[in-house]
XYZ file of N, CA and C in Angstrom:
465
model
N -59.217 116.534 0.796
C -59.308 115.242 1.449
C -59.988 114.266 0.496
N -59.394 113.100 0.336
C -59.931 112.099 -0.557
C -60.562 110.983 0.268
N -61.786 110.655 -0.052
C -62.464 109.574 0.643
C -62.301 108.271 -0.117
N -61.988 107.235 0.574
C -61.914 105.912 -0.019
C -63.290 105.284 0.184
N -64.101 105.276 -0.892
C -65.475 104.804 -0.763
C -65.564 103.332 -0.378
N -64.603 102.538 -0.800
C -64.605 101.123 -0.407
C -64.463 101.000 1.105
N -63.561 101.805 1.681
C -63.351 101.756 3.126
C -64.593 102.253 3.863
N -65.228 103.307 3.339
C -66.444 103.842 3.962
C -67.552 102.805 3.916
N -67.745 102.162 2.754
C -68.786 101.148 2.624
C -68.498 99.944 3.517
N -67.248 99.521 3.595
C -66.894 98.394 4.447
C -67.152 98.735 5.910
N -66.804 99.944 6.325
C -67.038 100.376 7.701
C -68.521 100.439 8.013
N -69.312 100.964 7.070
C -70.752 101.047 7.279
C -71.364 99.654 7.364
N -70.909 98.754 6.502
C -71.426 97.386 6.518
C -71.083 96.702 7.847
N -69.866 96.919 8.323
C -69.468 96.328 9.607
C -70.330 96.872 10.735
N -70.595 98.171 10.722
C -71.445 98.779 11.746
C -72.854 98.220 11.704
N -73.394 98.040 10.501
C -74.740 97.478 10.360
C -74.763 96.047 10.877
N -73.716 95.273 10.558
C -73.663 93.893 11.023
C -73.577 93.831 12.544
N -72.819 94.749 13.156
C -72.718 94.763 14.611
C -74.071 95.063 15.234
N -74.791 96.039 14.683
C -76.113 96.387 15.207
C -77.074 95.235 14.989
N -77.029 94.623 13.797
C -77.923 93.502 13.517
C -77.608 92.335 14.433
N -76.341 92.108 14.705
C -75.944 91.013 15.586
C -76.465 91.190 16.991
N -76.521 92.415 17.478
C -77.015 92.640 18.831
C -78.532 92.606 18.890
N -79.193 92.750 17.744
C -80.651 92.743 17.743
C -81.200 91.390 18.162
N -80.478 90.316 17.851
C -80.959 89.001 18.257
C -79.940 88.295 19.147
N -79.205 89.077 19.890
C -78.202 88.528 20.809
C -78.886 87.787 21.944
N -78.075 87.151 22.748
C -78.583 86.389 23.895
C -79.465 87.265 24.772
N -80.394 86.649 25.483
C -81.292 87.437 26.325
C -80.529 88.100 27.468
N -81.189 89.003 28.074
C -80.559 89.708 29.187
C -80.366 88.782 30.367
N -79.468 89.188 31.234
C -79.241 88.430 32.461
C -80.545 88.251 33.235
N -81.374 89.270 33.216
C -82.631 89.227 33.972
C -83.521 88.074 33.515
N -83.522 87.769 32.222
C -84.347 86.666 31.720
C -83.867 85.323 32.265
N -82.568 85.155 32.330
C -82.018 83.900 32.846
C -82.190 83.791 34.356
N -82.055 84.899 35.055
C -82.298 84.892 36.500
C -83.772 84.572 36.759
N -84.662 85.112 35.942
C -86.095 84.816 36.087
C -86.367 83.322 35.872
N -85.651 82.691 34.954
C -85.785 81.246 34.737
C -85.407 80.485 36.007
N -84.280 80.847 36.601
C -83.837 80.204 37.842
C -84.856 80.457 38.960
N -85.387 81.665 39.044
C -86.388 81.976 40.072
C -87.660 81.147 39.877
N -88.128 81.028 38.622
C -89.326 80.207 38.351
C -89.082 78.759 38.773
N -87.899 78.251 38.472
C -87.556 76.874 38.822
C -87.525 76.694 40.340
N -86.878 77.611 41.049
C -86.790 77.517 42.513
C -88.181 77.615 43.147
N -89.009 78.526 42.667
C -90.371 78.659 43.201
C -91.197 77.410 42.905
N -91.012 76.836 41.719
C -91.748 75.620 41.360
C -91.367 74.466 42.287
N -90.096 74.393 42.660
C -89.687 73.363 43.610
C -90.374 73.594 44.959
N -90.380 74.818 45.433
C -91.022 75.117 46.723
C -92.514 74.830 46.706
N -93.144 75.034 45.553
C -94.589 74.859 45.434
C -95.002 73.478 44.929
N -94.019 72.584 44.703
C -94.297 71.269 44.140
C -95.109 71.411 42.849
N -94.675 72.321 41.990
C -95.352 72.641 40.737
C -94.654 71.885 39.595
N -95.104 70.655 39.362
C -94.476 69.825 38.344
C -94.593 70.425 36.948
N -95.719 71.068 36.638
C -95.908 71.637 35.304
C -94.823 72.676 35.002
N -94.549 73.552 35.962
C -93.503 74.564 35.760
C -92.132 73.917 35.731
N -91.910 72.909 36.554
C -90.625 72.208 36.523
C -90.395 71.564 35.154
N -91.456 71.053 34.543
C -91.324 70.477 33.190
C -90.967 71.547 32.158
N -91.602 72.711 32.262
C -91.352 73.752 31.260
C -90.022 74.466 31.465
N -89.457 74.391 32.653
C -88.187 75.083 32.902
C -86.977 74.169 32.730
N -87.213 72.868 32.498
C -86.094 71.938 32.358
C -86.146 71.200 31.027
N -84.965 70.879 30.509
C -84.842 70.098 29.284
C -85.092 68.628 29.601
N -85.403 67.842 28.579
C -85.654 66.416 28.785
C -84.429 65.699 29.334
N -83.232 66.199 29.015
C -82.001 65.551 29.485
C -81.430 66.229 30.737
N -82.261 66.953 31.458
C -81.869 67.651 32.682
C -81.295 66.679 33.704
N -80.240 67.119 34.380
C -79.621 66.355 35.458
C -79.410 67.306 36.626
N -79.692 66.806 37.833
C -79.559 67.630 39.033
C -78.663 66.922 40.037
N -77.762 67.674 40.623
C -76.936 67.144 41.699
C -77.410 67.808 42.985
N -77.906 66.975 43.886
C -78.512 67.473 45.120
C -77.447 67.960 46.098
N -77.867 68.665 47.143
C -76.904 69.128 48.156
C -76.156 67.991 48.852
N -76.696 66.771 48.796
C -76.001 65.646 49.414
C -75.212 64.833 48.385
N -75.129 65.340 47.156
C -74.301 64.712 46.137
C -74.974 63.671 45.275
N -76.268 63.474 45.421
C -76.976 62.511 44.575
C -77.190 63.102 43.186
N -77.056 62.250 42.172
C -77.284 62.655 40.790
C -78.672 62.173 40.396
N -79.545 63.114 40.057
C -80.933 62.794 39.740
C -81.262 63.164 38.306
N -81.901 62.244 37.606
C -82.407 62.533 36.269
C -83.612 63.466 36.391
N -84.066 63.971 35.273
C -85.250 64.833 35.282
C -86.457 64.087 35.857
N -86.652 62.854 35.442
C -87.807 62.095 35.932
C -87.743 61.868 37.429
N -86.556 61.581 37.950
C -86.425 61.397 39.397
C -86.709 62.707 40.121
N -86.195 63.821 39.577
C -86.461 65.134 40.181
C -87.956 65.421 40.169
N -88.606 65.173 39.034
C -90.045 65.436 38.937
C -90.836 64.558 39.907
N -90.420 63.305 40.071
C -91.149 62.416 40.977
C -91.043 62.885 42.427
N -89.947 63.524 42.783
C -89.786 64.064 44.130
C -90.826 65.146 44.414
N -91.209 65.887 43.356
C -92.166 66.991 43.506
C -93.580 66.597 43.086
N -93.914 65.316 43.184
C -95.266 64.860 42.865
C -96.264 65.532 43.808
N -97.416 65.946 43.286
C -98.405 66.656 44.121
C -98.800 65.882 45.376
N -98.891 64.571 45.285
C -99.309 63.794 46.458
C -98.235 63.744 47.547
N -97.009 64.136 47.206
C -95.922 64.177 48.190
C -95.704 65.576 48.775
N -96.550 66.510 48.363
C -96.365 67.895 48.795
C -96.410 68.010 50.312
N -95.466 68.755 50.821
C -95.367 69.015 52.256
C -95.007 70.485 52.434
N -95.099 70.989 53.648
C -94.712 72.392 53.840
C -93.266 72.609 53.390
N -93.080 73.619 52.585
C -91.746 73.904 52.058
C -91.325 75.310 52.468
N -90.039 75.523 52.594
C -89.574 76.862 52.960
C -89.795 77.860 51.829
N -89.883 79.117 52.212
C -89.912 80.192 51.224
C -88.500 80.337 50.671
N -88.390 80.631 49.401
C -87.069 80.739 48.783
C -86.908 82.102 48.131
N -85.709 82.625 48.252
C -85.357 83.888 47.598
C -84.062 83.657 46.828
N -84.053 84.098 45.583
C -82.866 83.977 44.744
C -82.168 85.330 44.715
N -80.879 85.341 45.095
C -80.124 86.590 45.032
C -78.671 86.301 44.681
N -77.884 87.336 44.577
C -76.476 87.261 44.199
C -76.254 86.502 42.893
N -77.097 86.740 41.860
C -76.914 85.991 40.621
C -75.694 86.468 39.825
N -75.075 85.516 39.149
C -73.999 85.790 38.201
C -74.344 85.008 36.944
N -74.410 85.704 35.813
C -74.790 85.074 34.549
C -73.654 85.239 33.551
N -73.325 84.140 32.869
C -72.336 84.187 31.788
C -72.900 83.457 30.583
N -72.957 84.148 29.458
C -73.378 83.547 28.201
C -72.123 82.974 27.552
N -72.181 81.714 27.122
C -71.012 81.089 26.522
C -71.397 80.401 25.212
N -70.398 79.923 24.513
C -70.626 79.202 23.268
C -70.573 80.128 22.078
N -70.194 79.568 20.942
C -70.079 80.353 19.713
C -71.398 80.978 19.298
N -72.492 80.305 19.590
C -73.808 80.788 19.179
C -74.510 81.577 20.272
N -73.906 81.662 21.457
C -74.558 82.360 22.563
C -75.812 81.655 23.019
N -75.846 80.329 22.851
C -77.050 79.572 23.200
C -76.900 78.765 24.477
N -75.846 79.035 25.223
C -75.611 78.359 26.486
C -75.284 79.405 27.539
N -75.801 79.216 28.726
C -75.542 80.177 29.801
C -75.253 79.432 31.091
N -74.343 79.990 31.866
C -74.051 79.508 33.210
C -74.622 80.528 34.178
N -75.383 80.061 35.141
C -75.986 80.952 36.133
C -75.656 80.391 37.508
N -75.122 81.238 38.354
C -74.953 80.838 39.752
C -75.690 81.852 40.605
N -76.245 81.383 41.703
C -77.022 82.271 42.570
C -77.057 81.689 43.972
N -77.349 82.560 44.893
C -77.579 82.144 46.283
C -79.075 81.899 46.422
N -79.426 80.769 47.015
C -80.816 80.433 47.296
C -80.981 80.495 48.808
N -81.727 81.476 49.278
C -81.936 81.671 50.714
C -83.315 81.143 51.073
N -83.354 80.247 52.048
C -84.598 79.604 52.466
C -84.950 80.030 53.881
N -86.246 80.187 54.112
C -86.720 80.478 55.467
C -88.040 79.742 55.681
N -88.198 79.247 56.899
C -89.442 78.566 57.247
C -89.647 78.627 58.749
N -90.863 78.368 59.137
C -91.211 78.341 60.541
C -91.481 76.886 60.903
N -90.678 76.338 61.781
C -90.812 74.941 62.195
C -91.125 74.889 63.676
N -92.352 74.529 64.000
C -92.746 74.440 65.402
C -92.622 75.759 66.136
N -92.937 76.857 65.456
C -92.852 78.177 66.071
C -91.459 78.774 66.096
N -90.503 78.064 65.539
C -89.121 78.559 65.506
C -88.739 78.882 64.059
N -88.275 80.109 63.850
C -87.845 80.505 62.507
C -86.529 79.809 62.182
N -86.456 79.247 60.996
C -85.246 78.558 60.558
C -84.835 79.115 59.206
N -83.549 79.385 59.065
C -83.027 79.899 57.794
C -81.793 79.112 57.395
N -81.661 78.889 56.094
C -80.466 78.251 55.557
C -80.305 78.703 54.119
N -79.140 78.423 53.544
C -78.869 78.888 52.180
C -78.033 77.864 51.425
N -78.147 77.920 50.116
C -77.366 77.084 49.206
C -76.901 77.951 48.038
N -75.869 77.488 47.388
C -75.477 78.046 46.095
C -76.023 77.097 45.046
N -76.628 77.667 44.049
C -77.101 76.880 42.923
C -76.264 77.230 41.710
N -75.788 76.210 41.026
C -75.088 76.403 39.761
C -75.933 75.777 38.669
N -76.282 76.554 37.663
C -77.201 76.106 36.618
C -76.553 76.245 35.248
N -76.919 75.337 34.350
C -76.569 75.464 32.947
C -77.892 75.575 32.203
N -78.029 76.623 31.410
C -79.240 76.833 30.620
C -78.882 76.754 29.141
N -79.824 76.305 28.357
C -79.607 76.156 26.914
C -80.798 76.761 26.186
N -80.523 77.474 25.121
C -81.587 78.053 24.303
C -82.070 76.984 23.333
N -83.331 76.594 23.484
C -83.938 75.592 22.617
C -85.056 76.293 21.863
N -84.859 76.486 20.574
C -85.802 77.296 19.805
C -85.715 78.726 20.298
N -86.788 79.240 20.832
C -86.818 80.598 21.383
C -86.904 80.595 22.907
N -86.780 79.413 23.524
C -86.973 79.309 24.971
C -85.722 78.781 25.663
N -85.352 79.448 26.757
C -84.263 78.976 27.598
C -84.801 77.936 28.554
N -84.079 76.817 28.700
C -84.428 75.772 29.661
C -83.163 75.370 30.413
N -83.353 74.843 31.602
C -82.225 74.375 32.396
C -81.875 72.955 31.967
N -80.581 72.694 31.760
C -80.137 71.345 31.437
C -79.447 70.706 32.633
N -79.035 71.520 33.589
C -78.487 70.952 34.817
C -78.534 71.970 35.940
N -78.497 71.415 37.139
C -78.416 72.232 38.349
C -77.579 71.464 39.350
N -76.800 72.197 40.114
C -76.028 71.587 41.196
C -76.152 72.489 42.408
N -76.460 71.885 43.546
C -76.691 72.636 44.770
C -75.614 72.310 45.798
N -75.104 73.350 46.426
C -74.090 73.209 47.476
C -74.547 74.006 48.688
N -74.632 73.339 49.820
C -75.049 74.015 51.044
C -74.025 75.066 51.463
N -74.520 76.148 52.049
C -73.651 77.197 52.598
C -73.689 77.049 54.115
N -72.540 76.851 54.696
C -72.482 76.733 56.155
C -72.843 78.063 56.810
N -73.654 77.993 57.851
C -73.982 79.240 58.552
C -72.722 79.782 59.241
N -72.655 81.092 59.426
C -71.474 81.663 60.106
C -71.411 81.154 61.543
N -70.193 80.986 62.013
C -70.014 80.538 63.417
C -70.376 81.679 64.356
N -71.059 81.333 65.467
C -71.464 82.395 66.409
C -70.277 83.010 67.131
């Protein structure tokens, strides 16, 4: 059996490049879901500092009623002096897709389930959140979010 050393070296180099490429590949889905969870919790807690760190300067949000809000408008809504009782939020059913030639953009969709007690009555509702995240340096930040209400099932 004759070995073609050029082919062996080329194959080994390709294997090394594949391993090296995965060493700094896009973060796991869990990291991006955690970003969305931090953002959702920050909204519930009126935590402007976390909202600033989880969003890009050019962040745009489309509210459940269709309003388009800049980052500054979104942040002003969560001003500490405007804090009011907010529902508890749970993020589930996430779907993450890494896109772009550099793997520096991600699409995340998730169900946001809210629950609160209003006047002794438990109230629950849900929305779908669609997010675009971008890798800036070594940190993922949200560049947009869009929320769509989920109609409750008919009784």
